[in-house]
DNA sequence: GTTCACCGTAAACAATCGTTTGAAACTTAC
DNA sequence: GTAAGTTTCAAACGATTGTTTACGGTGAAC
């Protein structure tokens, strides 16, 4: 029971603590103490703190990307069913299916994804880009014909706008829900929020290109 | 020349370094050394690192919020001119006018705004909420009639979706631009990106409500 | 010329960080 | 039961962190 238990306990604790406070703000000592293992165990099993961070991402991204990839394969067999909404649905459904009803885990991971972008940790971005860049490119290839009329530049920025919308919302999910119940009296079901989020992203992707053309010259310097 | 020079040199260096690496990742020693002042000067003039962080935000939020507030006052005198686009334009124009053509400062400023949300620094969020919460509420009051047909719940979530889009883009501005030049060959001018961002947010705000109604029951549990 | 308040400086402070060490405890295999 | 290999452990390492101290310098007030 030795290794596997220790390694997974470290990963569980690290995942939760990183999501809660960030990478630099979480020390190995708080990780190992909440995991109930010795301090040296992290460097023994993972080698370094950076490697631990990457392992946390790897554990989560591996099954998720596999699920997305498989669903994209299914979608490609019915090309006429490919559109913005169905492509977005692939993502939300994959997250939901891979990590099931464990909403805490899913939101914790989304916060991690957001932190990977925001915290300067370049090695995390490089790791993700190296490891899963191919999957992202496949997704982008399918999205492009679903948004006819958009230039490559527009496609890039609009997809990252949509990505940002999702990451921000998920990474602050609990805080936003608390504010929502305070402001509106309704907490909002997960389905309700995800549906609204998907609609927002789809509307932005679909309509931004048409609206922006008149407002600015496409210099792109 | 003593005090003013030192204080502003510290603020300049801190602003640039915080934007570049984040708060926890920037030590007082690197701040004071790039500012060319003594290490103890930070604690002497500001009291602590937290107070320095707040001072950095205060220095650039103060004129910005004042500019936004003034523009909202102008807008309110022509109520028929109030719509989603004009309200979003108030924000982008204010940033542009306050920090002028100094693109570096503006993007650094954007990253700081994003970091304020993302980095767990609770004291920053509390400071901003206490200081500038009133201005945010005024903006929200003007936005509501600009989005007729949306329920309070939808209004809340969609505005926070838009907020997330902007914050994510801002806080990763340089990284996204680097990816853009890699993927598309174009870096994208600030005007181009801001225009696309505004269009994306406006499209999302306008159209999300209509699209979502059919897709999910408005349970909001 | 002395006082006084303010500012800059070098040095040290205590705390915390990630990492390493060397030996004990354990598991596995023969 | 012994040897080999793996995992755990307490302790320490060197480096870096934010903060404080004690002292030197400056310039205006009177």
mmCIF file of N, CA and C in Angstrom, chain B residues 65 68-69 72 126-142:
data_model
loop_
_atom_site.group_PDB
_atom_site.id
_atom_site.type_symbol
_atom_site.label_atom_id
_atom_site.label_comp_id
_atom_site.label_asym_id
_atom_site.label_seq_id
_atom_site.Cartn_x
_atom_site.Cartn_y
_atom_site.Cartn_z
ATOM 1 N N UNK B 65 -11.129 55.447 -12.305
ATOM 2 C CA UNK B 65 -12.513 55.438 -11.835
ATOM 3 C C UNK B 65 -13.119 56.833 -11.954
ATOM 4 N N UNK B 68 -14.087 57.207 -15.560
ATOM 5 C CA UNK B 68 -15.288 56.425 -15.871
ATOM 6 C C UNK B 68 -16.521 57.113 -15.312
ATOM 7 N N UNK B 69 -16.418 57.553 -14.081
ATOM 8 C CA UNK B 69 -17.545 58.189 -13.416
ATOM 9 C C UNK B 69 -17.997 59.429 -14.187
ATOM 10 N N UNK B 72 -19.749 58.373 -17.398
ATOM 11 C CA UNK B 72 -21.101 57.868 -17.134
ATOM 12 C C UNK B 72 -22.055 59.039 -16.896
ATOM 13 N N UNK B 126 -10.598 43.083 -1.187
ATOM 14 C CA UNK B 126 -11.336 43.845 -0.185
ATOM 15 C C UNK B 126 -11.059 45.337 -0.319
ATOM 16 N N UNK B 127 -9.822 45.654 -0.559
ATOM 17 C CA UNK B 127 -9.453 47.057 -0.715
ATOM 18 C C UNK B 127 -10.195 47.682 -1.890
ATOM 19 N N UNK B 128 -10.203 46.977 -3.023
ATOM 20 C CA UNK B 128 -10.865 47.501 -4.217
ATOM 21 C C UNK B 128 -12.374 47.585 -4.005
ATOM 22 N N UNK B 129 -12.927 46.549 -3.393
ATOM 23 C CA UNK B 129 -14.378 46.539 -3.171
ATOM 24 C C UNK B 129 -14.791 47.693 -2.256
ATOM 25 N N UNK B 130 -14.021 47.889 -1.207
ATOM 26 C CA UNK B 130 -14.342 48.982 -0.289
ATOM 27 C C UNK B 130 -14.236 50.330 -0.974
ATOM 28 N N UNK B 131 -13.208 50.468 -1.782
ATOM 29 C CA UNK B 131 -12.877 51.774 -2.311
ATOM 30 C C UNK B 131 -13.705 52.141 -3.531
ATOM 31 N N UNK B 132 -13.947 51.149 -4.394
ATOM 32 C CA UNK B 132 -14.546 51.457 -5.686
ATOM 33 C C UNK B 132 -15.842 50.681 -5.950
ATOM 34 N N UNK B 133 -16.373 50.020 -4.928
ATOM 35 C CA UNK B 133 -17.601 49.250 -5.106
ATOM 36 C C UNK B 133 -18.764 50.113 -5.558
ATOM 37 N N UNK B 134 -18.806 51.316 -5.050
ATOM 38 C CA UNK B 134 -19.903 52.218 -5.387
ATOM 39 C C UNK B 134 -19.932 52.509 -6.890
ATOM 40 N N UNK B 135 -18.746 52.725 -7.469
ATOM 41 C CA UNK B 135 -18.677 53.009 -8.901
ATOM 42 C C UNK B 135 -19.176 51.817 -9.712
ATOM 43 N N UNK B 136 -18.829 50.605 -9.265
ATOM 44 C CA UNK B 136 -19.298 49.414 -9.972
ATOM 45 C C UNK B 136 -20.821 49.327 -9.942
ATOM 46 N N UNK B 137 -21.395 49.656 -8.811
ATOM 47 C CA UNK B 137 -22.854 49.555 -8.695
ATOM 48 C C UNK B 137 -23.547 50.549 -9.615
ATOM 49 N N UNK B 138 -22.966 51.715 -9.746
ATOM 50 C CA UNK B 138 -23.560 52.683 -10.646
ATOM 51 C C UNK B 138 -23.573 52.141 -12.072
ATOM 52 N N UNK B 139 -22.480 51.530 -12.449
ATOM 53 C CA UNK B 139 -22.385 50.956 -13.787
ATOM 54 C C UNK B 139 -23.450 49.880 -13.989
ATOM 55 N N UNK B 140 -23.622 49.042 -13.003
ATOM 56 C CA UNK B 140 -24.609 47.960 -13.108
ATOM 57 C C UNK B 140 -26.026 48.517 -13.253
ATOM 58 N N UNK B 141 -26.314 49.597 -12.548
ATOM 59 C CA UNK B 141 -27.654 50.202 -12.647
ATOM 60 C C UNK B 141 -27.929 50.701 -14.056
ATOM 61 N N UNK B 142 -26.881 51.194 -14.723
ATOM 62 C CA UNK B 142 -27.078 51.683 -16.093
ATOM 63 C C UNK B 142 -27.183 50.537 -17.090
#
